[in-house]
Amino acid sequence: MNRCTDFQLKGWLPLAAALLLSACASHLQKPAAPAVDNTAAAPAPAPQVPDKGDPEQRFQAALQLMKDKKPQDAKDAFAALAKDFPQYSGPLNDLGALQAQGKQRDQAIGSFSRAVAITPGNDFAWGWLGILYREGGDYGRAEQAYLKAIALKPDNSVTRLNLGILYDAYLRRPQDALAQYREYQRIAGKDGKPVVTAWINELQDGLPQAAGNPAAAAGQAAPTASTPAPVERKP
């Protein structure tokens, strides 16, 4: 998953085009009735469109505030962008990430929920929602958010790892955890966390054997030998 500071405003409509469309719409008026002298009445003046500035420049300025370690100023800038350009989810991604890093979980969930409502294919926001729901103890919603992020971006190793930890340490579903840990290793390759290999071995040791094990015969999974402490990384 890309860092929030790498998010690009793809598909942002240039402000000049937006103003042009507004201006065109303002001129689609019903013609005025002719005056007594048969001259056409002067058209009504077009409504003034407030100048909200160039969205890309404002976005880059907000990113610079993040780089300068001014989180509150950056949050204010992203919140203003989201208000002025509500059709775009990019500013909400960064606002939500800053809120999450500032331990404002409810506000962050609100920002990321707005982001996915605008752009359902926003895997960045879905991944963060998984983390925030897990931190709040809502494991069912965390799982669904992670699964949506993975469906949108299957080769995201961080989301795979976080979902594996959710299955392992919280939902006690070792088979599902193993599947996600193995996918994480496949995707991450040499850059993967070595500790995940230890977790895989522990889970395998704790699983029932197919033969001669009553729990396995009944279709029941044995508890894991040990569960790793959560080490979820932020996207």
PDB file of C-alpha atoms in Angstrom:
ATOM      1  CA  MET A   1       0.000   0.000   0.000  1.00  0.00           C
ATOM      2  CA  ASN A   2       1.440   3.363  -0.917  1.00  0.00           C
ATOM      3  CA  ARG A   3       2.435   5.802   1.769  1.00  0.00           C
ATOM      4  CA  CYS A   4      -0.104   8.529   2.265  1.00  0.00           C
ATOM      5  CA  THR A   5       2.434  11.097   1.099  1.00  0.00           C
ATOM      6  CA  ASP A   6       2.742   9.291  -2.236  1.00  0.00           C
ATOM      7  CA  PHE A   7      -0.973   9.568  -3.028  1.00  0.00           C
ATOM      8  CA  GLN A   8      -1.485  11.332  -6.318  1.00  0.00           C
ATOM      9  CA  LEU A   9      -4.596  13.302  -7.188  1.00  0.00           C
ATOM     10  CA  LYS A  10      -5.410  11.123 -10.188  1.00  0.00           C
ATOM     11  CA  GLY A  11      -8.460  12.234 -12.088  1.00  0.00           C
ATOM     12  CA  TRP A  12      -8.644  15.662 -10.467  1.00  0.00           C
ATOM     13  CA  LEU A  13     -10.559  17.950 -12.759  1.00  0.00           C
ATOM     14  CA  PRO A  14      -8.492  21.097 -13.502  1.00  0.00           C
ATOM     15  CA  LEU A  15     -10.056  24.063 -11.823  1.00  0.00           C
ATOM     16  CA  ALA A  16     -10.121  26.017 -15.090  1.00  0.00           C
ATOM     17  CA  ALA A  17     -12.288  23.294 -16.651  1.00  0.00           C
ATOM     18  CA  ALA A  18     -14.585  23.273 -13.641  1.00  0.00           C
ATOM     19  CA  LEU A  19     -15.028  27.033 -13.873  1.00  0.00           C
ATOM     20  CA  LEU A  20     -15.649  26.780 -17.607  1.00  0.00           C
ATOM     21  CA  LEU A  21     -18.418  24.243 -17.067  1.00  0.00           C
ATOM     22  CA  SER A  22     -19.987  26.466 -14.419  1.00  0.00           C
ATOM     23  CA  ALA A  23     -19.836  29.463 -16.700  1.00  0.00           C
ATOM     24  CA  CYS A  24     -21.471  27.564 -19.556  1.00  0.00           C
ATOM     25  CA  ALA A  25     -24.265  26.364 -17.306  1.00  0.00           C
ATOM     26  CA  SER A  26     -24.927  29.892 -16.069  1.00  0.00           C
ATOM     27  CA  HIS A  27     -25.629  31.062 -19.634  1.00  0.00           C
ATOM     28  CA  LEU A  28     -28.328  28.456 -20.327  1.00  0.00           C
ATOM     29  CA  GLN A  29     -31.112  30.838 -19.361  1.00  0.00           C
ATOM     30  CA  LYS A  30     -34.531  31.378 -20.824  1.00  0.00           C
ATOM     31  CA  PRO A  31     -34.479  34.415 -23.167  1.00  0.00           C
ATOM     32  CA  ALA A  32     -36.004  37.537 -21.716  1.00  0.00           C
ATOM     33  CA  ALA A  33     -39.318  38.787 -23.126  1.00  0.00           C
ATOM     34  CA  PRO A  34     -38.857  41.597 -25.663  1.00  0.00           C
ATOM     35  CA  ALA A  35     -39.373  45.155 -24.436  1.00  0.00           C
ATOM     36  CA  VAL A  36     -41.834  47.576 -25.973  1.00  0.00           C
ATOM     37  CA  ASP A  37     -39.238  48.822 -28.447  1.00  0.00           C
ATOM     38  CA  ASN A  38     -38.579  45.186 -29.541  1.00  0.00           C
ATOM     39  CA  THR A  39     -34.950  45.238 -28.367  1.00  0.00           C
ATOM     40  CA  ALA A  40     -33.727  42.241 -26.427  1.00  0.00           C
ATOM     41  CA  ALA A  41     -33.276  42.687 -22.705  1.00  0.00           C
ATOM     42  CA  ALA A  42     -29.743  42.466 -21.398  1.00  0.00           C
ATOM     43  CA  PRO A  43     -28.904  39.004 -20.049  1.00  0.00           C
ATOM     44  CA  ALA A  44     -28.634  38.620 -16.311  1.00  0.00           C
ATOM     45  CA  PRO A  45     -25.063  38.605 -15.047  1.00  0.00           C
ATOM     46  CA  ALA A  46     -23.526  35.178 -14.490  1.00  0.00           C
ATOM     47  CA  PRO A  47     -23.169  34.159 -10.847  1.00  0.00           C
ATOM     48  CA  GLN A  48     -19.704  34.496  -9.435  1.00  0.00           C
ATOM     49  CA  VAL A  49     -17.877  31.226  -8.803  1.00  0.00           C
ATOM     50  CA  PRO A  50     -15.708  31.405  -5.699  1.00  0.00           C
ATOM     51  CA  ASP A  51     -12.032  30.886  -6.421  1.00  0.00           C
ATOM     52  CA  LYS A  52     -10.889  27.875  -4.406  1.00  0.00           C
ATOM     53  CA  GLY A  53      -7.407  27.881  -5.856  1.00  0.00           C
ATOM     54  CA  ASP A  54      -5.615  25.182  -7.770  1.00  0.00           C
ATOM     55  CA  PRO A  55      -6.359  21.817  -6.108  1.00  0.00           C
ATOM     56  CA  GLU A  56      -3.045  20.233  -7.057  1.00  0.00           C
ATOM     57  CA  GLN A  57      -1.052  23.133  -5.649  1.00  0.00           C
ATOM     58  CA  ARG A  58      -3.066  23.050  -2.451  1.00  0.00           C
ATOM     59  CA  PHE A  59      -2.564  19.308  -2.185  1.00  0.00           C
ATOM     60  CA  GLN A  60       1.199  19.624  -2.613  1.00  0.00           C
ATOM     61  CA  ALA A  61       1.285  22.396  -0.015  1.00  0.00           C
ATOM     62  CA  ALA A  62      -0.560  20.154   2.446  1.00  0.00           C
ATOM     63  CA  LEU A  63       1.920  17.350   1.772  1.00  0.00           C
ATOM     64  CA  GLN A  64       4.757  19.741   2.483  1.00  0.00           C
ATOM     65  CA  LEU A  65       3.209  20.545   5.858  1.00  0.00           C
ATOM     66  CA  MET A  66       3.315  16.803   6.615  1.00  0.00           C
ATOM     67  CA  LYS A  67       6.972  16.639   5.611  1.00  0.00           C
ATOM     68  CA  ASP A  68       7.690  19.666   7.791  1.00  0.00           C
ATOM     69  CA  LYS A  69       6.173  17.799  10.763  1.00  0.00           C
ATOM     70  CA  LYS A  70       3.251  20.167  11.167  1.00  0.00           C
ATOM     71  CA  PRO A  71       0.440  17.613  11.534  1.00  0.00           C
ATOM     72  CA  GLN A  72      -2.267  19.976  12.743  1.00  0.00           C
ATOM     73  CA  ASP A  73      -1.655  22.451   9.931  1.00  0.00           C
ATOM     74  CA  ALA A  74      -1.621  19.551   7.461  1.00  0.00           C
ATOM     75  CA  LYS A  75      -4.904  18.194   8.859  1.00  0.00           C
ATOM     76  CA  ASP A  76      -6.503  21.612   8.519  1.00  0.00           C
ATOM     77  CA  ALA A  77      -5.279  21.863   4.920  1.00  0.00           C
ATOM     78  CA  PHE A  78      -6.547  18.415   3.942  1.00  0.00           C
ATOM     79  CA  ALA A  79      -9.876  19.017   5.690  1.00  0.00           C
ATOM     80  CA  ALA A  80     -10.309  22.270   3.756  1.00  0.00           C
ATOM     81  CA  LEU A  81      -9.469  20.489   0.497  1.00  0.00           C
ATOM     82  CA  ALA A  82     -12.007  17.761   1.223  1.00  0.00           C
ATOM     83  CA  LYS A  83     -14.641  20.414   1.910  1.00  0.00           C
ATOM     84  CA  ASP A  84     -13.881  22.442  -1.217  1.00  0.00           C
ATOM     85  CA  PHE A  85     -13.584  19.398  -3.503  1.00  0.00           C
ATOM     86  CA  PRO A  86     -15.928  16.775  -1.985  1.00  0.00           C
ATOM     87  CA  GLN A  87     -15.879  14.614  -5.112  1.00  0.00           C
ATOM     88  CA  TYR A  88     -12.285  13.522  -4.534  1.00  0.00           C
ATOM     89  CA  SER A  89     -11.066  11.043  -1.928  1.00  0.00           C
ATOM     90  CA  GLY A  90      -7.350  11.870  -2.004  1.00  0.00           C
ATOM     91  CA  PRO A  91      -7.359  14.540   0.719  1.00  0.00           C
ATOM     92  CA  LEU A  92      -9.471  12.281   2.942  1.00  0.00           C
ATOM     93  CA  ASN A  93      -6.836   9.539   2.690  1.00  0.00           C
ATOM     94  CA  ASP A  94      -4.155  11.802   4.106  1.00  0.00           C
ATOM     95  CA  LEU A  95      -6.468  13.410   6.638  1.00  0.00           C
ATOM     96  CA  GLY A  96      -7.486   9.975   7.911  1.00  0.00           C
ATOM     97  CA  ALA A  97      -3.875   8.806   8.152  1.00  0.00           C
ATOM     98  CA  LEU A  98      -2.910  11.883  10.182  1.00  0.00           C
ATOM     99  CA  GLN A  99      -5.914  11.422  12.458  1.00  0.00           C
ATOM    100  CA  ALA A 100      -5.040   7.755  12.987  1.00  0.00           C
ATOM    101  CA  GLN A 101      -1.440   8.620  13.796  1.00  0.00           C
ATOM    102  CA  GLY A 102      -2.743  11.204  16.264  1.00  0.00           C
ATOM    103  CA  LYS A 103      -4.855   8.554  18.048  1.00  0.00           C
ATOM    104  CA  GLN A 104      -8.099  10.084  16.764  1.00  0.00           C
ATOM    105  CA  ARG A 105      -9.609   6.748  15.799  1.00  0.00           C
ATOM    106  CA  ASP A 106     -13.233   7.781  15.418  1.00  0.00           C
ATOM    107  CA  GLN A 107     -12.328  10.796  13.308  1.00  0.00           C
ATOM    108  CA  ALA A 108     -10.016   8.665  11.168  1.00  0.00           C
ATOM    109  CA  ILE A 109     -12.732   6.056  10.612  1.00  0.00           C
ATOM    110  CA  GLY A 110     -15.038   8.868   9.541  1.00  0.00           C
ATOM    111  CA  SER A 111     -12.508  10.216   7.033  1.00  0.00           C
ATOM    112  CA  PHE A 112     -11.707   6.826   5.522  1.00  0.00           C
ATOM    113  CA  SER A 113     -15.393   5.891   5.393  1.00  0.00           C
ATOM    114  CA  ARG A 114     -16.070   9.059   3.407  1.00  0.00           C
ATOM    115  CA  ALA A 115     -13.128   8.201   1.148  1.00  0.00           C
ATOM    116  CA  VAL A 116     -14.483   4.759   0.237  1.00  0.00           C
ATOM    117  CA  ALA A 117     -17.977   6.172  -0.225  1.00  0.00           C
ATOM    118  CA  ILE A 118     -16.512   8.517  -2.859  1.00  0.00           C
ATOM    119  CA  THR A 119     -14.115   5.944  -4.350  1.00  0.00           C
ATOM    120  CA  PRO A 120     -15.111   2.347  -3.509  1.00  0.00           C
ATOM    121  CA  GLY A 121     -11.903   1.087  -5.133  1.00  0.00           C
ATOM    122  CA  ASN A 122      -9.729   2.984  -2.649  1.00  0.00           C
ATOM    123  CA  ASP A 123      -7.632   0.094  -1.289  1.00  0.00           C
ATOM    124  CA  PHE A 124      -5.539   2.496   0.817  1.00  0.00           C
ATOM    125  CA  ALA A 125      -8.604   3.598   2.789  1.00  0.00           C
ATOM    126  CA  TRP A 126      -9.938   0.034   3.135  1.00  0.00           C
ATOM    127  CA  GLY A 127      -6.595  -1.134   4.545  1.00  0.00           C
ATOM    128  CA  TRP A 128      -6.593   1.645   7.111  1.00  0.00           C
ATOM    129  CA  LEU A 129     -10.186   0.884   8.075  1.00  0.00           C
ATOM    130  CA  GLY A 130      -9.100  -2.691   8.790  1.00  0.00           C
ATOM    131  CA  ILE A 131      -6.415  -1.448  11.156  1.00  0.00           C
ATOM    132  CA  LEU A 132      -8.723   1.012  12.918  1.00  0.00           C
ATOM    133  CA  TYR A 133     -11.577  -1.470  13.341  1.00  0.00           C
ATOM    134  CA  ARG A 134      -9.126  -4.057  14.710  1.00  0.00           C
ATOM    135  CA  GLU A 135      -7.737  -1.531  17.190  1.00  0.00           C
ATOM    136  CA  GLY A 136     -11.297  -0.793  18.314  1.00  0.00           C
ATOM    137  CA  GLY A 137     -12.091  -4.488  18.832  1.00  0.00           C
ATOM    138  CA  ASP A 138     -14.511  -4.736  15.893  1.00  0.00           C
ATOM    139  CA  TYR A 139     -12.842  -7.795  14.366  1.00  0.00           C
ATOM    140  CA  GLY A 140     -15.645  -8.686  11.980  1.00  0.00           C
ATOM    141  CA  ARG A 141     -15.565  -5.296  10.300  1.00  0.00           C
ATOM    142  CA  ALA A 142     -11.779  -5.343  10.349  1.00  0.00           C
ATOM    143  CA  GLU A 143     -11.774  -8.634   8.437  1.00  0.00           C
ATOM    144  CA  GLN A 144     -14.218  -7.324   5.843  1.00  0.00           C
ATOM    145  CA  ALA A 145     -12.194  -4.149   5.340  1.00  0.00           C
ATOM    146  CA  TYR A 146      -8.956  -6.116   4.889  1.00  0.00           C
ATOM    147  CA  LEU A 147     -10.644  -8.481   2.445  1.00  0.00           C
ATOM    148  CA  LYS A 148     -11.931  -5.563   0.375  1.00  0.00           C
ATOM    149  CA  ALA A 149      -8.435  -4.049   0.302  1.00  0.00           C
ATOM    150  CA  ILE A 150      -6.965  -7.388  -0.815  1.00  0.00           C
ATOM    151  CA  ALA A 151      -9.643  -7.884  -3.466  1.00  0.00           C
ATOM    152  CA  LEU A 152      -8.665  -4.502  -4.903  1.00  0.00           C
ATOM    153  CA  LYS A 153      -4.910  -5.061  -4.574  1.00  0.00           C
ATOM    154  CA  PRO A 154      -4.094  -8.766  -4.046  1.00  0.00           C
ATOM    155  CA  ASP A 155      -0.322  -8.278  -3.998  1.00  0.00           C
ATOM    156  CA  ASN A 156      -0.288  -5.851  -1.066  1.00  0.00           C
ATOM    157  CA  SER A 157       1.991  -7.639   1.395  1.00  0.00           C
ATOM    158  CA  VAL A 158       1.213  -5.315   4.321  1.00  0.00           C
ATOM    159  CA  THR A 159      -2.525  -5.985   4.169  1.00  0.00           C
ATOM    160  CA  ARG A 160      -1.865  -9.721   3.861  1.00  0.00           C
ATOM    161  CA  LEU A 161       0.279  -9.603   6.997  1.00  0.00           C
ATOM    162  CA  ASN A 162      -2.278  -7.561   8.932  1.00  0.00           C
ATOM    163  CA  LEU A 163      -5.093  -9.934   7.975  1.00  0.00           C
ATOM    164  CA  GLY A 164      -2.955 -12.906   9.000  1.00  0.00           C
ATOM    165  CA  ILE A 165      -2.336 -11.337  12.399  1.00  0.00           C
ATOM    166  CA  LEU A 166      -6.060 -10.668  12.798  1.00  0.00           C
ATOM    167  CA  TYR A 167      -6.841 -14.329  12.071  1.00  0.00           C
ATOM    168  CA  ASP A 168      -4.004 -15.555  14.279  1.00  0.00           C
ATOM    169  CA  ALA A 169      -4.029 -13.370  17.376  1.00  0.00           C
ATOM    170  CA  TYR A 170      -7.662 -12.242  17.524  1.00  0.00           C
ATOM    171  CA  LEU A 171      -9.998 -14.569  15.648  1.00  0.00           C
ATOM    172  CA  ARG A 172      -8.028 -17.771  16.421  1.00  0.00           C
ATOM    173  CA  ARG A 173      -8.319 -19.119  12.881  1.00  0.00           C
ATOM    174  CA  PRO A 174      -4.906 -20.721  12.352  1.00  0.00           C
ATOM    175  CA  GLN A 175      -5.569 -22.157   8.909  1.00  0.00           C
ATOM    176  CA  ASP A 176      -6.662 -18.793   7.573  1.00  0.00           C
ATOM    177  CA  ALA A 177      -3.721 -17.111   9.291  1.00  0.00           C
ATOM    178  CA  LEU A 178      -1.308 -19.578   7.675  1.00  0.00           C
ATOM    179  CA  ALA A 179      -2.724 -18.855   4.235  1.00  0.00           C
ATOM    180  CA  GLN A 180      -2.253 -15.103   4.669  1.00  0.00           C
ATOM    181  CA  TYR A 181       1.231 -15.432   6.177  1.00  0.00           C
ATOM    182  CA  ARG A 182       2.317 -17.588   3.241  1.00  0.00           C
ATOM    183  CA  GLU A 183       0.922 -15.113   0.761  1.00  0.00           C
ATOM    184  CA  TYR A 184       2.747 -12.369   2.616  1.00  0.00           C
ATOM    185  CA  GLN A 185       6.027 -14.269   2.292  1.00  0.00           C
ATOM    186  CA  ARG A 186       5.422 -14.944  -1.388  1.00  0.00           C
ATOM    187  CA  ILE A 187       4.739 -11.287  -2.133  1.00  0.00           C
ATOM    188  CA  ALA A 188       7.354  -9.750   0.148  1.00  0.00           C
ATOM    189  CA  GLY A 189      10.117 -12.168  -0.852  1.00  0.00           C
ATOM    190  CA  LYS A 190      13.507 -11.265   0.595  1.00  0.00           C
ATOM    191  CA  ASP A 191      12.045  -8.080   2.080  1.00  0.00           C
ATOM    192  CA  GLY A 192       9.645 -10.012   4.325  1.00  0.00           C
ATOM    193  CA  LYS A 193       9.814 -10.053   8.102  1.00  0.00           C
ATOM    194  CA  PRO A 194      11.834 -13.092   9.290  1.00  0.00           C
ATOM    195  CA  VAL A 195       9.588 -13.442  12.343  1.00  0.00           C
ATOM    196  CA  VAL A 196       6.699 -14.511  10.085  1.00  0.00           C
ATOM    197  CA  THR A 197       8.540 -17.777   9.386  1.00  0.00           C
ATOM    198  CA  ALA A 198       8.591 -18.462  13.134  1.00  0.00           C
ATOM    199  CA  TRP A 199       4.870 -17.713  13.368  1.00  0.00           C
ATOM    200  CA  ILE A 200       4.162 -20.117  10.518  1.00  0.00           C
ATOM    201  CA  ASN A 201       6.157 -22.876  12.245  1.00  0.00           C
ATOM    202  CA  GLU A 202       4.339 -22.284  15.531  1.00  0.00           C
ATOM    203  CA  LEU A 203       0.958 -22.461  13.848  1.00  0.00           C
ATOM    204  CA  GLN A 204       1.867 -25.620  11.975  1.00  0.00           C
ATOM    205  CA  ASP A 205       3.053 -27.254  15.210  1.00  0.00           C
ATOM    206  CA  GLY A 206      -0.236 -26.373  16.886  1.00  0.00           C
ATOM    207  CA  LEU A 207      -2.503 -27.696  14.149  1.00  0.00           C
ATOM    208  CA  PRO A 208      -4.011 -31.199  14.478  1.00  0.00           C
ATOM    209  CA  GLN A 209      -2.643 -33.929  12.251  1.00  0.00           C
ATOM    210  CA  ALA A 210      -4.982 -35.421   9.669  1.00  0.00           C
ATOM    211  CA  ALA A 211      -4.650 -38.985  10.983  1.00  0.00           C
ATOM    212  CA  GLY A 212      -5.228 -40.221  14.497  1.00  0.00           C
ATOM    213  CA  ASN A 213      -6.428 -36.915  15.914  1.00  0.00           C
ATOM    214  CA  PRO A 214     -10.003 -36.740  17.188  1.00  0.00           C
ATOM    215  CA  ALA A 215     -10.188 -32.990  16.783  1.00  0.00           C
ATOM    216  CA  ALA A 216      -9.086 -33.240  13.166  1.00  0.00           C
ATOM    217  CA  ALA A 217     -11.566 -36.031  12.476  1.00  0.00           C
ATOM    218  CA  ALA A 218     -14.347 -33.832  13.856  1.00  0.00           C
ATOM    219  CA  GLY A 219     -13.246 -30.923  11.717  1.00  0.00           C
ATOM    220  CA  GLN A 220     -12.111 -28.871  14.710  1.00  0.00           C
ATOM    221  CA  ALA A 221      -8.961 -26.780  14.729  1.00  0.00           C
ATOM    222  CA  ALA A 222      -6.662 -27.016  17.714  1.00  0.00           C
ATOM    223  CA  PRO A 223      -5.537 -23.760  19.322  1.00  0.00           C
ATOM    224  CA  THR A 224      -2.276 -22.268  18.165  1.00  0.00           C
ATOM    225  CA  ALA A 225       0.861 -23.084  20.141  1.00  0.00           C
ATOM    226  CA  SER A 226       1.343 -19.386  20.674  1.00  0.00           C
ATOM    227  CA  THR A 227       0.088 -16.238  19.081  1.00  0.00           C
ATOM    228  CA  PRO A 228       2.300 -13.351  18.034  1.00  0.00           C
ATOM    229  CA  ALA A 229       1.829  -9.939  19.451  1.00  0.00           C
ATOM    230  CA  PRO A 230       0.185  -7.665  16.885  1.00  0.00           C
ATOM    231  CA  VAL A 231       2.745  -5.773  14.864  1.00  0.00           C
ATOM    232  CA  GLU A 232       0.495  -4.174  12.305  1.00  0.00           C
ATOM    233  CA  ARG A 233       2.284  -1.713  10.143  1.00  0.00           C
ATOM    234  CA  LYS A 234       0.553   1.411   8.997  1.00  0.00           C
ATOM    235  CA  PRO A 235       0.116   1.584   5.228  1.00  0.00           C
TER     236      PRO A 235
END
